[in-house]
Coordinates of C-alpha atoms in Angstrom, one line a residue:
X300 CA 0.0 0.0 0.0
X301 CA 3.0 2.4 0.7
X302 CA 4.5 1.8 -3.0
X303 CA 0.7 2.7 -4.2
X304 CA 0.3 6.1 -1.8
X305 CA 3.9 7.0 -3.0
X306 CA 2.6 6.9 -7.1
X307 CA -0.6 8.3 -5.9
X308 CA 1.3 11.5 -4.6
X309 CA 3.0 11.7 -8.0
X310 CA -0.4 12.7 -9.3
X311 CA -1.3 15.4 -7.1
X312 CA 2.3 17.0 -7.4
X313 CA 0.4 19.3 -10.0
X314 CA -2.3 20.4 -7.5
X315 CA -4.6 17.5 -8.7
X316 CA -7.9 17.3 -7.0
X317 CA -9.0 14.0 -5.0
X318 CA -11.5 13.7 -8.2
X319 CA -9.0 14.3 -11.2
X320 CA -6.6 11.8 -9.6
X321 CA -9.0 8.9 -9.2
X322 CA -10.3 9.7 -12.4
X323 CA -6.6 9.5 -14.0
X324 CA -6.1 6.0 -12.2
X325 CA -9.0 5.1 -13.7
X326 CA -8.0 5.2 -17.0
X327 CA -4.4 3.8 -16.3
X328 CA -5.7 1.0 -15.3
X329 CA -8.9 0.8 -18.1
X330 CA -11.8 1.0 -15.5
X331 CA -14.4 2.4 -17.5
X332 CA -17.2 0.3 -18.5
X333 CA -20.5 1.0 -19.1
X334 CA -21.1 -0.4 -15.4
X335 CA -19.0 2.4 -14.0
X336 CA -19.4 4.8 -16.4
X337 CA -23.4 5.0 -15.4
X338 CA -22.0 5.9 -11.6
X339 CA -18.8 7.8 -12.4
X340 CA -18.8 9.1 -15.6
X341 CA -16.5 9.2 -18.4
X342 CA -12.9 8.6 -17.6
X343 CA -11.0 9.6 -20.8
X344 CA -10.9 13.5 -20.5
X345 CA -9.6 15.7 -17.7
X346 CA -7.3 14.9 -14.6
X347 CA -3.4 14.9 -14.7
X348 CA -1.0 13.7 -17.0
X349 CA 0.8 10.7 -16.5
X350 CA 4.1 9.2 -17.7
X351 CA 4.3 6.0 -19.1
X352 CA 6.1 4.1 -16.7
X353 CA 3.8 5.1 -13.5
X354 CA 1.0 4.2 -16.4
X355 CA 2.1 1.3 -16.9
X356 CA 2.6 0.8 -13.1
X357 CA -1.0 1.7 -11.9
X358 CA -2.6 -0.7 -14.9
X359 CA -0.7 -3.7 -12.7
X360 CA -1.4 -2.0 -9.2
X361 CA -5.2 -1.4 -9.8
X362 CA -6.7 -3.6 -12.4
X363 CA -8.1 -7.0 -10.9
X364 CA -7.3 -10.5 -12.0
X365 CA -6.5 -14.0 -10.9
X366 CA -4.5 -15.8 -12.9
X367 CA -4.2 -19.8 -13.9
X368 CA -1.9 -20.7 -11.0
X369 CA -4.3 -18.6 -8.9
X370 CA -1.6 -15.2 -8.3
X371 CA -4.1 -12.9 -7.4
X372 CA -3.2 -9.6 -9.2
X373 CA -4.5 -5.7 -8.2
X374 CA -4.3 -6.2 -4.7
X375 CA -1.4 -4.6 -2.4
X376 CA -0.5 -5.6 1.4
X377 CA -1.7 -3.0 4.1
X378 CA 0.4 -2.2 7.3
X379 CA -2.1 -4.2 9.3
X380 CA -1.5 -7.2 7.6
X381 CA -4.5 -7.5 5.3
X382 CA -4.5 -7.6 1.7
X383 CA -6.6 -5.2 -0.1
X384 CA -7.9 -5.0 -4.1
X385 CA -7.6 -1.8 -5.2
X386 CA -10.3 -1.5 -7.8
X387 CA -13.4 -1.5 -5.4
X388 CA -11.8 0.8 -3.2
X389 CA -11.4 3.6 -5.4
X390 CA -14.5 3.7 -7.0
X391 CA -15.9 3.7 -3.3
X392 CA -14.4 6.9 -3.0
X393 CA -14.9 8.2 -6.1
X394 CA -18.6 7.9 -6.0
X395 CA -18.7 9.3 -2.2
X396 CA -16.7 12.4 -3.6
X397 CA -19.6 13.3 -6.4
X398 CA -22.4 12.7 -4.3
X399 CA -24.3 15.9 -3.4
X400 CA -25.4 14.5 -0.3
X401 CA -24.1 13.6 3.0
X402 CA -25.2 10.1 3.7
X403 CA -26.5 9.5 0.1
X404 CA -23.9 7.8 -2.2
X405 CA -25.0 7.1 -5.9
X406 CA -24.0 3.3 -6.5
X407 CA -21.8 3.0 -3.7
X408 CA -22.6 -0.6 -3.2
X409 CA -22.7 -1.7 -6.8
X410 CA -19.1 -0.1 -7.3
X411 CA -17.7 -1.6 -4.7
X412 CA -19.3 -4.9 -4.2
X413 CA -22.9 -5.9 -5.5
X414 CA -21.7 -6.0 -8.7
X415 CA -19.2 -9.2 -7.9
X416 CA -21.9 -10.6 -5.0
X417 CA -24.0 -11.1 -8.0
X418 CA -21.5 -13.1 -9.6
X419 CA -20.4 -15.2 -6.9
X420 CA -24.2 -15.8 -5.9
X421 CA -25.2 -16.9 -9.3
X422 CA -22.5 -18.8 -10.6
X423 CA -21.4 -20.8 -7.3
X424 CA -22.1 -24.4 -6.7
X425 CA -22.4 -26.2 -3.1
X426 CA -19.2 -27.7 -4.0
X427 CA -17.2 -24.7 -4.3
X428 CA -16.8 -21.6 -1.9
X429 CA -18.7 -18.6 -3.0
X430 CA -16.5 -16.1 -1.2
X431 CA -12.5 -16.4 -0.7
X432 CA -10.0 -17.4 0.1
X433 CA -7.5 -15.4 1.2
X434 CA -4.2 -15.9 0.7
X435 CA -0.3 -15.4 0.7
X436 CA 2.6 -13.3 -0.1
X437 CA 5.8 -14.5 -1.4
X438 CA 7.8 -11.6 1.2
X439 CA 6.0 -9.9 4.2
X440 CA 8.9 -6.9 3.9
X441 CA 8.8 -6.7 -0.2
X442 CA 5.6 -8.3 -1.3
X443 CA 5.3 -9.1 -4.6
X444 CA 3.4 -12.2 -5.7
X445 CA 0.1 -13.1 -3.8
X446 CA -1.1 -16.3 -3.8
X447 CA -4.0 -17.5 -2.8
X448 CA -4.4 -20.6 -0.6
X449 CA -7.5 -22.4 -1.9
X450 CA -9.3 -22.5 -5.1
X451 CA -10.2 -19.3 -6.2
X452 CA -13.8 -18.3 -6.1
X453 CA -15.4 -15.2 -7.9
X454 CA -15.1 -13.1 -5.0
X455 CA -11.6 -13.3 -3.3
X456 CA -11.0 -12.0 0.8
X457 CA -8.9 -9.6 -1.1
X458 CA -11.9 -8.0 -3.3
X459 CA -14.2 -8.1 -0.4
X460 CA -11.7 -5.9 2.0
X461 CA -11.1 -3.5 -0.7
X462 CA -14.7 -3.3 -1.4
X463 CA -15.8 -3.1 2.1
X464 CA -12.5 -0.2 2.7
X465 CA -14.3 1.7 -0.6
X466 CA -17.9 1.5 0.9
X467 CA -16.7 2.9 3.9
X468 CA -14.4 5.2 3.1
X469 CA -16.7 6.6 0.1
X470 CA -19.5 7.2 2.8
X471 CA -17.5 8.9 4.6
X472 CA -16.1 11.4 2.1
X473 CA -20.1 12.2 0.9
X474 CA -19.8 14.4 4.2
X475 CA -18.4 17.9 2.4
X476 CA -16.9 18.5 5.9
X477 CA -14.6 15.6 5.9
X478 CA -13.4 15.6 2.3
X479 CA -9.8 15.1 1.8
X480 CA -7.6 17.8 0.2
X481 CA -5.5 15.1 -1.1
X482 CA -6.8 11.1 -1.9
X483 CA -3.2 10.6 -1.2
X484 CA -3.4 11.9 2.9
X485 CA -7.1 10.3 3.1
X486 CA -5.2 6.7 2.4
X487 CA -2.2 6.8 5.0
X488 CA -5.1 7.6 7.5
X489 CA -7.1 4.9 6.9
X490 CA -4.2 2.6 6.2
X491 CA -1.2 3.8 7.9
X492 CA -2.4 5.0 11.4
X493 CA -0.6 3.4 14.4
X494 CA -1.9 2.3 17.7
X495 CA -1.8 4.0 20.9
X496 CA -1.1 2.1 24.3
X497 CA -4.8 0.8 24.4
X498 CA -5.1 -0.8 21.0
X499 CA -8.7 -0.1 19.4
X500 CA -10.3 0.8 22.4
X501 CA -9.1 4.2 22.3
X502 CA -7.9 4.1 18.2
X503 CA -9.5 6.5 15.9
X504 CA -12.9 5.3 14.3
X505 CA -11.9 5.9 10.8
X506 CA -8.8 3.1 10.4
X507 CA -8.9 0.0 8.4
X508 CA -8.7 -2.2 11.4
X509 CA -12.2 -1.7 12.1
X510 CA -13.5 -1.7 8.5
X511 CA -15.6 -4.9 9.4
X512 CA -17.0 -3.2 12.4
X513 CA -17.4 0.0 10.2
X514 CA -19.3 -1.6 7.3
X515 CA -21.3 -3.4 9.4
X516 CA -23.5 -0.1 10.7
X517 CA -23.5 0.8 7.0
X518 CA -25.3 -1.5 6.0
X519 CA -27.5 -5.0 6.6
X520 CA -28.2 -8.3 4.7
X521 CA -31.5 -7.3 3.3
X522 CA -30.3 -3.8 2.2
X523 CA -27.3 -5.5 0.5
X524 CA -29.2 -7.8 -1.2
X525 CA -31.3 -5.1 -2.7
X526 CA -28.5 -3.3 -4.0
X527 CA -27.3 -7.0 -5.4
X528 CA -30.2 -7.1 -7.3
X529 CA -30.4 -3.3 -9.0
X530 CA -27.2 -4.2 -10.3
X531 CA -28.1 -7.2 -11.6
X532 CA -31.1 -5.3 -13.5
X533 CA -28.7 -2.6 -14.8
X534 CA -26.3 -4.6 -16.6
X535 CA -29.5 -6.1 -17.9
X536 CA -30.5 -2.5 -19.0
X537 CA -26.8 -1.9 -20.1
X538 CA -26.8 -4.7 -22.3
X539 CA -30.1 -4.2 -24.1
X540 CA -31.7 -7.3 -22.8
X541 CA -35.5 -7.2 -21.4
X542 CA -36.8 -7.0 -17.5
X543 CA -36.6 -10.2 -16.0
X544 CA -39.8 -11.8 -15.8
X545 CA -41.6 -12.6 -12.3
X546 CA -40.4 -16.5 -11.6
X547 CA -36.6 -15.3 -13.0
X548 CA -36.8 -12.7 -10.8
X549 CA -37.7 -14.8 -7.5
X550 CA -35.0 -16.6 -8.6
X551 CA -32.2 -14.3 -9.0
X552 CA -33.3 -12.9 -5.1
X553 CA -32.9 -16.6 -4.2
X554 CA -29.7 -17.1 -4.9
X555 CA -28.6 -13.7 -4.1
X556 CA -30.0 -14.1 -0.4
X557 CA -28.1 -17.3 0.0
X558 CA -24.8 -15.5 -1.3
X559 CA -25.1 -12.6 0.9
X560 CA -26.0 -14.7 4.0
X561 CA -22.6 -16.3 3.3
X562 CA -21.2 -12.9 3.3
X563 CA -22.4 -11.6 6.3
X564 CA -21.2 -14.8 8.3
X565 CA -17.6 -15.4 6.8
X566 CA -17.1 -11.4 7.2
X567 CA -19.4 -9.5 9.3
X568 CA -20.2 -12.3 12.1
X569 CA -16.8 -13.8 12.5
X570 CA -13.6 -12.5 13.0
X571 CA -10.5 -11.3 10.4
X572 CA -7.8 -14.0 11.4
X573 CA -4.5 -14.1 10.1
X574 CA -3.7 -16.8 8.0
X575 CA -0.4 -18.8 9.5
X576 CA 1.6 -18.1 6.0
X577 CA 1.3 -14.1 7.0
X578 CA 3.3 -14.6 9.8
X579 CA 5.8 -16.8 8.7
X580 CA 4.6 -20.3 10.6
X581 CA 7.1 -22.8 10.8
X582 CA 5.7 -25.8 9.3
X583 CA 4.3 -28.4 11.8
X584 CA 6.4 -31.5 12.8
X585 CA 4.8 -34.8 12.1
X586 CA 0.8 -35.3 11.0
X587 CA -1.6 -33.3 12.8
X588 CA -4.5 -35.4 14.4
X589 CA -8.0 -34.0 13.4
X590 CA -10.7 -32.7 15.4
X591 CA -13.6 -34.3 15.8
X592 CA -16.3 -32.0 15.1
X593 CA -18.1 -30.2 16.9
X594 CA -15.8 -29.5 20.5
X595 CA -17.9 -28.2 23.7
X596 CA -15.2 -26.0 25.5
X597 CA -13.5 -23.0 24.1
X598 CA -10.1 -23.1 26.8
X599 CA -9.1 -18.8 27.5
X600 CA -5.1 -18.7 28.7
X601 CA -3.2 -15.5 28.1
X602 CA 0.3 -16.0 27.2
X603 CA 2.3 -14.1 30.1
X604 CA 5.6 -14.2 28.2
X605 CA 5.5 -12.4 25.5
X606 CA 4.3 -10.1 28.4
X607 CA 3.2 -6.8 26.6
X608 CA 0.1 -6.7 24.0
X609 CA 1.1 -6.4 20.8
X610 CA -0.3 -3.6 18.5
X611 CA 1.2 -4.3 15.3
X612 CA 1.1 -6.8 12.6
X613 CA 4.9 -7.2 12.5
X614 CA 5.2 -7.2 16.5
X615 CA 2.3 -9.8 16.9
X616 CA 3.7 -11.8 14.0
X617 CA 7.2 -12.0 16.2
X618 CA 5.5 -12.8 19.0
X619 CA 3.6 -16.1 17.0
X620 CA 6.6 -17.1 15.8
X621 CA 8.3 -16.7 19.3
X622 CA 5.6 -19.0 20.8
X623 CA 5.8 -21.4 18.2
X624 CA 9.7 -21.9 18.7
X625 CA 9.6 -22.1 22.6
X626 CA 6.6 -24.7 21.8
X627 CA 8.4 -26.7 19.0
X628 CA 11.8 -26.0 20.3
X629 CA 12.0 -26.1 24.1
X630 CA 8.4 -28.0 24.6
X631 CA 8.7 -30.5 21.9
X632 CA 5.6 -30.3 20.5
X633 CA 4.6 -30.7 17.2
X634 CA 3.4 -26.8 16.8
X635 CA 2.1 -23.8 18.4
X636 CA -0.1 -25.3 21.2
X637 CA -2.5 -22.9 20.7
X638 CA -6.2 -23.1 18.4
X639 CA -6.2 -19.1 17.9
X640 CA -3.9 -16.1 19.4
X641 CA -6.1 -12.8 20.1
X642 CA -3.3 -9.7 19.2
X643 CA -4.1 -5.9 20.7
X644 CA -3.6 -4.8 17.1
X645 CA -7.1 -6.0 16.1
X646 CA -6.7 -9.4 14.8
X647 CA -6.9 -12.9 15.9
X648 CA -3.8 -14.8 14.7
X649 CA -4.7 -18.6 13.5
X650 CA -2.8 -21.4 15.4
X651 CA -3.8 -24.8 14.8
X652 CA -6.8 -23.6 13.4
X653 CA -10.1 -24.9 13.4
X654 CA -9.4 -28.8 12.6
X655 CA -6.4 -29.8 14.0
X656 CA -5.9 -30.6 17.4
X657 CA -4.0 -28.3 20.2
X658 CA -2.0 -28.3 23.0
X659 CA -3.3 -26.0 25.0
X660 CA -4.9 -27.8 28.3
X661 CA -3.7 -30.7 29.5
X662 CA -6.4 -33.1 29.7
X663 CA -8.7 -31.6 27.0
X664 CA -6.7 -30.8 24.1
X665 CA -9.4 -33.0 22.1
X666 CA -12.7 -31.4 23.6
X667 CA -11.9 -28.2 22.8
X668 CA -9.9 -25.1 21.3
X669 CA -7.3 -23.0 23.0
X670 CA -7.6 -19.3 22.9
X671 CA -4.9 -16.9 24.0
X672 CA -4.3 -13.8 24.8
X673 CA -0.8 -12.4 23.8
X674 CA 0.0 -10.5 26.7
X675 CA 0.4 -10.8 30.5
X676 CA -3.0 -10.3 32.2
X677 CA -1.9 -11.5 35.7
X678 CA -3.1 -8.0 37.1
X679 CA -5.1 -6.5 34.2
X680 CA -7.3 -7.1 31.5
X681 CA -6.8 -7.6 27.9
X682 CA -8.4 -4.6 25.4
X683 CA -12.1 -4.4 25.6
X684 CA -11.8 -5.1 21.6
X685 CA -9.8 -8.2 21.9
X686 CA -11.8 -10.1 24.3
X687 CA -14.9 -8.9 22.2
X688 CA -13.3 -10.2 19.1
X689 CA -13.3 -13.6 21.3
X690 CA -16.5 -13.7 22.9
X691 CA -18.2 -12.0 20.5
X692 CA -17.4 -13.0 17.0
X693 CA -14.7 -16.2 17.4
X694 CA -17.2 -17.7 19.8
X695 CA -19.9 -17.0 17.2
X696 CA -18.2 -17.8 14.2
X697 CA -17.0 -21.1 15.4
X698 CA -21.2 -22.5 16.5
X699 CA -22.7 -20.5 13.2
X700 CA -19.8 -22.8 11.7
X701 CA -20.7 -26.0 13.5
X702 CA -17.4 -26.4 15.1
X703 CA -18.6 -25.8 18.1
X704 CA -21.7 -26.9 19.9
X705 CA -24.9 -24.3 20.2
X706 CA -24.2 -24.9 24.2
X707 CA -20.7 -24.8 25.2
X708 CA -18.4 -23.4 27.5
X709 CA -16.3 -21.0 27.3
X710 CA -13.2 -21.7 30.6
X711 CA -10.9 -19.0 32.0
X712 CA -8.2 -21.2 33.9
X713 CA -5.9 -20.1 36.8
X714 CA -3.2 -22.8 36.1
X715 CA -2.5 -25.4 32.4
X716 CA 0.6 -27.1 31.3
X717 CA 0.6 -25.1 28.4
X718 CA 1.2 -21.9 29.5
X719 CA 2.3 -19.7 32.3
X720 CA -0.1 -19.3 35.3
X721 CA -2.7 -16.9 33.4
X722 CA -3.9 -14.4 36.5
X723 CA -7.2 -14.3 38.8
X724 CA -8.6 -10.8 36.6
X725 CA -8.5 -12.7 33.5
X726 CA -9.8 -15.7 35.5
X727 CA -12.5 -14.0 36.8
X728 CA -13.1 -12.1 33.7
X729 CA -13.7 -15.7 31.9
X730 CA -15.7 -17.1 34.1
X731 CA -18.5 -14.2 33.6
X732 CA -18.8 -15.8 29.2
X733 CA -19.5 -19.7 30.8
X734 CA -22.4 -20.9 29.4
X735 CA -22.0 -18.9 26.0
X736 CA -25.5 -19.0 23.8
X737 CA -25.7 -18.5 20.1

C-alpha cells in the first residue's frame, strides 16, 4: 500500500484534485465500462497527466485479475497485515466524492461490491466456496506475488476488503466536511495510522482495522441484497436485454440471499484472522490429528511471556513465531499449542486452526480449542476489543460454523501445562462468558 500512496502522490504533485486523480487512475488501469461509467462518468478527459512508466505501473497495481496458478493480481498488502484489491476501493471513493449529499452515495454498493456478490451468488455451486479465500505473499517486507491458498472463487478475501474499505471510506467522504484535500493523505489515515497504548479501544474510528465493524453499521443483509439485485437489472439494461420476468426474478433474489447470507457470516459475524503463512509459521512436525467436530469448551489462557500486547502486525507476528519456537523447540511439540492467538492490534492470529488438534490444556486438548491472549493479564485485563473479538465473534463464528456446539463453554483457567499461570482478573473475567449462547 506504501509503494501505491507513494505513485498516488505523484499525481497530485500538480495540485490535482481527489476527483481528477482517481479519475486518471482510472484510466491507467482501463476501468471504464458502461457499469461504471453509469456511476462515475466518463474517464478519458480531464485529470493529470501521466508518464508512461507510472501508467504502466498503476494498470498492474489497480486492475483486478486472478490468474491460472491462482496469483491474485490488483491487490497490495496494508500495514495491518491485510491484503486489499484496489479496484473497489477507489471507485468507493470516487462515487462518495460526487455525491451531493451527506449520507447519500449514488451506486456506492454496486461499485464496490454488488456488482461481484451477484457473480459469486449466481455462478457458485455447493461444491465450491462462494466467497475467498484469502491468501499469501511470497515476502512480508517486499511483497510481490500473492497467492491465494484455496481454489479461487469469484469473489476473493482480497476483493471483499477492498470493497468493504471503498464502501466505507466513500460514505464517509459524501460528508463535504470531511473531504480530503488530497486522496493521497485520506489513504495513510485509513491505512497507515498506528496504535496508541490501548489498542482499538481508544484508536481512531476511521482506520482500516475496524472496517468490518465499520461496514457493518452501514449497512444490513436485506439492504445489500437489494442493491445486489439493482445491479443485476442494470447490466440487464446496459446490455439491451428485457426485464426479468416474475419467476426469474424470485429466482435471482434466491440465490442472491443465499450468497449474501454467506457474506455476512464469513465477514461480518466472525472475525479477520491471520492466516499462519502471514506470519511466517514454521511448518508443523509430524501429522496433525483432526478434530472431531463439533468440540464443547473454548479453553481462554493468556500467554504471560511475551508479556506486553502487541499492537502491530509485524510485533504480533514476532510474537507467533516466538511462541511457536519455545513450543516446538524447548516443549517439543509438534506446533504452536495454541487453536487461535487474540493480538491488541485488532486481529486474531490462526494457530492450529479450526481442525487440527491443540496443545493447550492438558487433559482436553481434544474437547476443545485453545484461545490466548498475547500479553500478560496476571493483574489486568486484555483490550475491551480483543476479548470482544473472542467472545463476540470467534465464539460465534465457530457455533454458526458447526465447530462448536450451540451450548458450550467457554473456561478462563488459573493454572495449564501449556502456558504460564494466566492471573485471577482474566480468570474471573472468563468465568463471567461460561455458558455462552448462540
Amino acid at each position: 500500500m506504501e509503494d501505491f500512496i507513494r505513485a498516488v502522490k505523484q499525481l497530485e504533485d500538480e495540485g490535482s484534485e481527489p476527483v481528477s486523480v482517481l479519475r486518471t487512475l482510472r484510466r491507467a488501469s482501463g476501468l471504464n465500462d458502461a457499469f461504471i461509467q453509469h456511476y462515475l462518468g466518463d474517464a478519458d478527459s480531464g485529470g493529470p497527466e501521466i508518464t508512461p512508466d507510472l501508467s504502466v505501473y498503476i494498470s498492474r497495481a489497480v486492475r483486478h485479475s486472478v490468474t491460472t496458478g491462482a496469483a491474485e493480481e490488483g491487490v497490495v498488502l496494508t500495514p495491518d497485515g491485510t491484503t486489499v484489491a484496489l479496484t473497489p476501493l477507489l471507485l468507493g471513493i470516487e462515487a462518495g466524492l460526487l455525491s451531493r449529499s451527506k449520507g447519500s452515495v449514488r451506486g456506492l454498493y454496486q461499485l464496490t461490491l454488488a456488482k461481484d456478490l451477484d457473480l459469486s451468488s449466481m455462478h457458485g455451486s455447493p461444491e465450491n466456496q462462494l466467497l475467498g479465500p484469502d491468501g499469501c505473499w511470497d515476502n512480508i517486507t517486499h511483497p510481490q506475488v500473492f497467492t491465494l491458498s484455496d481454489t479461487p472463487a469469484l469473489l476473493t478475501t482480497a476483493q471483499i476488503n477492498g470493497g468493504m474499505d471503498g464502501a466505507v471510506l466513500g460514505m464517509e467522504v459524501s460528508d463535504t466536511s470531511r473531504r480530503p484535500m488530497k486522496l493521497s493523505d485520506l489513504l495513510m489515515e485509513y491505512y497507515c495510522r498506528h496504535l496508541e497504548a490501548g489498542g482499538l479501544d481508544v484508536a481512531s474510528r476511521l482506520i482500516s482495522r475496524r472496517r468490518r465493524d465499520n461496514f457493518r453499521e452501514l449497512v444490513g443483509a436485506l439492504v445489500l441484497s437489494r442493491q445486489v439485485v439493482r445491479a443485476v437489472e442494470l447490466q440487464r439494461r446496459l446490455k439491451g436485454l428485457s426485464k426479468m420476468e416474475g419467476n426469474k426474478k424470485r429466482q435471482l433474489w434466491a440465490v442472491v440471499r443465499e450468497g449474501v447470507k454467506e457474506f455476512f457470516h464469513k465477514y461480518m459475524a466472525c472475525p479477520p484472522i491471520i492466516p499462519r503463512c502471514m506470519w511466517q509459521a514454521k511448518p508443523y512436525k509430524g501429522t496433525p490429528t483432526n478434530l472431531s467436530l463439533p468440540l464443547s469448551y473454548l479453553f481462554i489462557h493468556h500467554t504471560f511471556i511475551p508479556g506486553q500486547p502487541c499492537l502491530t502486525f509485524e510485533q504480533c507476528s514476532e510474537d507467533m513465531r516466538s511462541m511457536q519456537r519455545f513450543h516446538q523447540d524447548d516443549r517439543g511439540w509438534d506446533d504452536i499449542g495454541y487453536s487461535f492467538v487474540a493480538g491488541s492490534d485488532g486481529y486474531i492470529y490462526e494457530g492450529r486452526g479450526w481442525h487440527w488438534q491443540g496443545a493447550h490444556t492438558l487433559g482436553h486438548n481434544s474437547i476443545g480449542y485453545g484461545i490466548s491472549f498475547i500479553g500478560d493479564y496476571t493483574s489486568s485485563l486484555p483490550s475491551q476489543h480483543s476479548m470482544g473479538l473472542v467472545r463476540d465473534q470467534l465464539a460465534s463464528c465457530a457455533v454458526s460454523g458447526g465447530r462448536l456446539k450451540t451450548d458450550f463453554t467457554l473456561q478462563g483457567h488459573r493454572q495449564v501445562v501449556s502456558t504460564s499461570c494466566p492471573g485471577d482478573a482474566l480468570y474471573s473475567e472468563i468465568r463471567s462468558w461460561e455458558h455462552y449462547r448462540e
